[in-house]
CSV table of C-alpha atoms in Angstrom, one decimal:
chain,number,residue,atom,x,y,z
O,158,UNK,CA,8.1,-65.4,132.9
O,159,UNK,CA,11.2,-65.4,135.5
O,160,UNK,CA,12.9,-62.7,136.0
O,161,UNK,CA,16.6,-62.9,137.0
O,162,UNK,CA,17.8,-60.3,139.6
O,163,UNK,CA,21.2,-58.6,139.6
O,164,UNK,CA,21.3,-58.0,143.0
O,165,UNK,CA,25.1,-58.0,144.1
O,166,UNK,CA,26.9,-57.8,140.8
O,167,UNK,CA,30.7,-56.7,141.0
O,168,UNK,CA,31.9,-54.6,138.2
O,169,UNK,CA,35.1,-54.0,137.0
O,170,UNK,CA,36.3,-51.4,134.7
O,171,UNK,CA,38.7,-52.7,131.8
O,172,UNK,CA,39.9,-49.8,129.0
O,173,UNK,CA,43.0,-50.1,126.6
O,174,UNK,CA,44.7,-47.5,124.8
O,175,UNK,CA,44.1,-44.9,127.7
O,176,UNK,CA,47.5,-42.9,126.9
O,177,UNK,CA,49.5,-43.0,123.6
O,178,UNK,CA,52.6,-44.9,123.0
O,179,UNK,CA,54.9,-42.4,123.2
O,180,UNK,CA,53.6,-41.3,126.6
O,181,UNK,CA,53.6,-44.6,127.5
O,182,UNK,CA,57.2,-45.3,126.0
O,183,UNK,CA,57.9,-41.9,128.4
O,184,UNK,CA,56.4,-43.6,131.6
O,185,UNK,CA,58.3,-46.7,130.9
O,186,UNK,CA,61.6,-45.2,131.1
O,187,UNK,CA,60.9,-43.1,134.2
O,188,UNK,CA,59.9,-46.8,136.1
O,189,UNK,CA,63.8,-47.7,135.1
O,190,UNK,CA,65.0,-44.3,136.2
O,191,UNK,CA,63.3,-44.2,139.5
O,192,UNK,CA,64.5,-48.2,140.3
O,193,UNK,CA,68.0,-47.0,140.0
O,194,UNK,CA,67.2,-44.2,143.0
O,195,UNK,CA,64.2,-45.4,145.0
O,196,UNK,CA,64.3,-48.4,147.1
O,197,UNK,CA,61.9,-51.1,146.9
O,198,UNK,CA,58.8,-50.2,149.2
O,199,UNK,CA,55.7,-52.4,149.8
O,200,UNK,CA,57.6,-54.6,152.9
O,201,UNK,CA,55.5,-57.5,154.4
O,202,UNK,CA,54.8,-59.2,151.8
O,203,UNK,CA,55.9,-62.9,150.7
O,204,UNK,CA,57.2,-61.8,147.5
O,205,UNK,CA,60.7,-60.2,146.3
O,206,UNK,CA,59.1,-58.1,143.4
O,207,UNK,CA,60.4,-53.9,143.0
O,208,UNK,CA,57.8,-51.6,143.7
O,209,UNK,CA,57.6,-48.3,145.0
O,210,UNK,CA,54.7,-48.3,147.9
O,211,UNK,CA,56.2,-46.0,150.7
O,212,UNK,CA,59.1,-44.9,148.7
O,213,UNK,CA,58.1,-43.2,145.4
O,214,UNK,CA,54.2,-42.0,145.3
O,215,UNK,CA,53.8,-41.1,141.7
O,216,UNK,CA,51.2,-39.1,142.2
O,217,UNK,CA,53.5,-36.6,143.2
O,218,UNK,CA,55.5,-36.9,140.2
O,219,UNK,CA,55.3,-34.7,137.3
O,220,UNK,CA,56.4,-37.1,134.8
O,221,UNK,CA,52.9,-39.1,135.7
O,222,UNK,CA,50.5,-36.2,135.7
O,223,UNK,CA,49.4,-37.5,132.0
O,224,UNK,CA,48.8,-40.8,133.2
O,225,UNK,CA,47.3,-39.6,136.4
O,226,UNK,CA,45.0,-37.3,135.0
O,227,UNK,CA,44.1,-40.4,132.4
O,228,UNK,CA,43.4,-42.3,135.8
O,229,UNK,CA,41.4,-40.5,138.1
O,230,UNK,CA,39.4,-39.3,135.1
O,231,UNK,CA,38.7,-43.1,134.3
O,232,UNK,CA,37.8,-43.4,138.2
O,233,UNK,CA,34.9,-41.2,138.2
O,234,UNK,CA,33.3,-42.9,135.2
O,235,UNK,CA,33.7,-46.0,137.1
O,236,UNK,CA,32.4,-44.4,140.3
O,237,UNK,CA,28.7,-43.2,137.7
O,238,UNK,CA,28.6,-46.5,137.2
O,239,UNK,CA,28.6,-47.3,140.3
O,240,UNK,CA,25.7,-44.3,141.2
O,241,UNK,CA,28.3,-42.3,142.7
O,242,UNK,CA,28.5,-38.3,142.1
O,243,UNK,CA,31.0,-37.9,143.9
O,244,UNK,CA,34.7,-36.3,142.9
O,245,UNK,CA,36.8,-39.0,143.7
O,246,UNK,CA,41.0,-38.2,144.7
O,247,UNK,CA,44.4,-40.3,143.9
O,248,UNK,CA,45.5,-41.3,147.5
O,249,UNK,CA,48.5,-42.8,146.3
O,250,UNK,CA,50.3,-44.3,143.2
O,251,UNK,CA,53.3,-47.0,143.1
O,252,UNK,CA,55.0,-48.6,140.5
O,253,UNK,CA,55.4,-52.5,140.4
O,254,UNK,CA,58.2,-54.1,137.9
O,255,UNK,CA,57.5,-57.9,137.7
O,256,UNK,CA,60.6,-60.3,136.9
O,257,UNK,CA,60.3,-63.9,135.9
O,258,UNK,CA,58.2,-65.8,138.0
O,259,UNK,CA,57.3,-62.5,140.5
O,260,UNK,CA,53.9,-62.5,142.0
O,261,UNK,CA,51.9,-60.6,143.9
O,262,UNK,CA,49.8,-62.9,146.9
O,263,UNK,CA,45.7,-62.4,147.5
O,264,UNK,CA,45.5,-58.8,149.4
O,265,UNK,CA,42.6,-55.8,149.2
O,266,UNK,CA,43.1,-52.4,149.7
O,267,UNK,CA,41.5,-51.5,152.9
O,268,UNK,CA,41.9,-47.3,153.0
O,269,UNK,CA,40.2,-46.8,149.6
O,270,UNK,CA,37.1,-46.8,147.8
O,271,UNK,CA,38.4,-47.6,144.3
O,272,UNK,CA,41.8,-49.8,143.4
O,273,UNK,CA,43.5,-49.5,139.8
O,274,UNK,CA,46.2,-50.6,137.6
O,275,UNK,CA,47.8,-49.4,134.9
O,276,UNK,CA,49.4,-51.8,132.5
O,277,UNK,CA,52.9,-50.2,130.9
O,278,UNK,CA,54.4,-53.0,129.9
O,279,UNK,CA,53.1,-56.4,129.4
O,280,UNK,CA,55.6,-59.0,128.2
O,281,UNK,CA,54.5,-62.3,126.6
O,282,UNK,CA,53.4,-64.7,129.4
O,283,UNK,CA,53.4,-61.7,132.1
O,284,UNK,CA,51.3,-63.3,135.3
O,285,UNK,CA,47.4,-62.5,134.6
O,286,UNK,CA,45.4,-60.4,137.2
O,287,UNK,CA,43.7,-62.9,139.4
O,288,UNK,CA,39.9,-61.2,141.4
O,289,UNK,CA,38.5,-63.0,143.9
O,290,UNK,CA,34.7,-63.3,144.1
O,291,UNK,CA,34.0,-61.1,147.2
O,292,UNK,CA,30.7,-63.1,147.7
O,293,UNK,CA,32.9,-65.0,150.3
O,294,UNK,CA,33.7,-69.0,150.4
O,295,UNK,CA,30.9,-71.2,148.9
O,296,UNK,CA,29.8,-74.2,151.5
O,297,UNK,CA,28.2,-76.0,148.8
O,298,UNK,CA,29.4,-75.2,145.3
O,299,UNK,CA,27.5,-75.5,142.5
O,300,UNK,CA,27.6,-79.3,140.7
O,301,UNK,CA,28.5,-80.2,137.2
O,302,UNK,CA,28.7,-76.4,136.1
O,303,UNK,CA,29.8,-76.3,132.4
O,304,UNK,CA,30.0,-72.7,131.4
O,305,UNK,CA,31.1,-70.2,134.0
O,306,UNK,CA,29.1,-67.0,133.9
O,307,UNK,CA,28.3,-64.4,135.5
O,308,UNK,CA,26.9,-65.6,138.1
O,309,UNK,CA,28.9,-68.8,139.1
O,310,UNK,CA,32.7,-67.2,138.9
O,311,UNK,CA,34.7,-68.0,142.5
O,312,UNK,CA,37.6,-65.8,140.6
O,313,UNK,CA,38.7,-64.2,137.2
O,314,UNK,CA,41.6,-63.9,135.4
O,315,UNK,CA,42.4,-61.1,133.5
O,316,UNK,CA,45.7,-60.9,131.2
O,317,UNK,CA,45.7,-57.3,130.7
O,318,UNK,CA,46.9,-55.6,126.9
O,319,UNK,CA,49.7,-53.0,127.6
O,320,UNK,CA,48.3,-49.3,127.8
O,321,UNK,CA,45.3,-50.6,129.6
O,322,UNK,CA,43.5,-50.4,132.9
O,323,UNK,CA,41.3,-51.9,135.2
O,324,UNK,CA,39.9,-50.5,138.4
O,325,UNK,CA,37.8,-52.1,140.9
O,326,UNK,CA,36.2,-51.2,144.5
O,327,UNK,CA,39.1,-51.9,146.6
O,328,UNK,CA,37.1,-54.3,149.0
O,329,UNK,CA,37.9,-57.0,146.0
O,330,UNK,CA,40.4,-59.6,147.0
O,331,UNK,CA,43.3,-59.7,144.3
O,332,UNK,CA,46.5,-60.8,143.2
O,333,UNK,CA,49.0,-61.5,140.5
O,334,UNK,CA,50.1,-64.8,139.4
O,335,UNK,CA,54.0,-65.6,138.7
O,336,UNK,CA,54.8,-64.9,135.2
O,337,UNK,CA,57.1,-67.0,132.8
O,338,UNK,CA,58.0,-63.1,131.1
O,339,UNK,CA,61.4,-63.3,129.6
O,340,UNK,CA,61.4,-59.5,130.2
O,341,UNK,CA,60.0,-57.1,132.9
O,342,UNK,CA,56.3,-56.3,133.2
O,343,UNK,CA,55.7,-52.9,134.4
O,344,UNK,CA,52.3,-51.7,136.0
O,345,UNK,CA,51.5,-48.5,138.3
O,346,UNK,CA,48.8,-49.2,140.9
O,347,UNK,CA,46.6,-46.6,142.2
O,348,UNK,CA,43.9,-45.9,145.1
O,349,UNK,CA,41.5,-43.3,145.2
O,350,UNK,CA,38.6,-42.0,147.8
């Protein structure tokens, strides 16, 4: 009998419900609060949408300690998974606040070990989190494939719940796709060594 070897699998970590709503509620009102003061950050990029990279690290902010405990705690499960013992720290934290048709182009996060993102407010057709395959382009695809699996995905899409989170090794090429949201959809992004 074959066996079938897992040799370069790429995990991702997906958990919902990581604070309550009224924490979450909390969060969401400090994003609105700290547009009106903080300039957009995050320059070089192809897109218009508000975040706070270089201008608001909210892992300096006492209003996100919750959510940052919540986060890093999340982190080093990820990282057991991964065979890691090691304590992992927040490098950084910035909030992102999607309007209609905002995206976010293909990027990786190249000073970090371990990428997340926390979902405060998802909208109704809010753009899905796109992951690349980091296995690299494939010169001959596979022919006539009529389930994709584990083992055959180029990329996955991931439309996230609100109060959720997914983190990833940062090496994992990603991006969010333009959203037809009617109202803003509000995540904070993370990296962590």
């Amino acid at each position: 009998m074959p066996q079938i070897l897992k040799i370069f699998p790429t995990p991702v970590y997906y958990e919902e419900e990581v604070v309550s709503k009224e924490y979450n509620d909390f969060i969401v009102d400090n994003c609105y609060k700290i547009k009106k003061v903080a300039t957009s950050g995050g320059k070089g990029w192809f897109t218009n949408l508000y975040n706070t990279a270089g201008t608001h690290n909210t892992i300096h902010d006492k209003n996100f300690n919750e959510l940052n405990e919540k986060i890093l705690y999340h982190i080093q499960e990820f990282a057991k998974v991964n065979g890691s013992k090691s304590n992992y720290k927040l490098d950084d934290g910035w909030i992102n606040i999607y309007q209609k048709s905002d995206y976010q182009e293909f990027h990786y996060h190249t000073s970090s070990v371990f990428s997340a993102v926390y979902y405060a407010k998802t909208p109704e057709n809010g753009g899905s989190l796109v992951l690349n395959s980091p296995k690299g382009p494939d010169m001959f695809p596979l022919k006539d494939v009529s389930t994709n699996n584990e083992f055959n995905h180029t990329w996955y899409k991931i439309q996230p719940k609100e109060r959720s989170l997914i983190i990833f090794r940062s090496f994992v090429e990603h991006m969010v796709e333009p959203g037809k949201n009617e109202s803003e959809r509000i995540s904070i992004a993370y990296n962590a060594s």
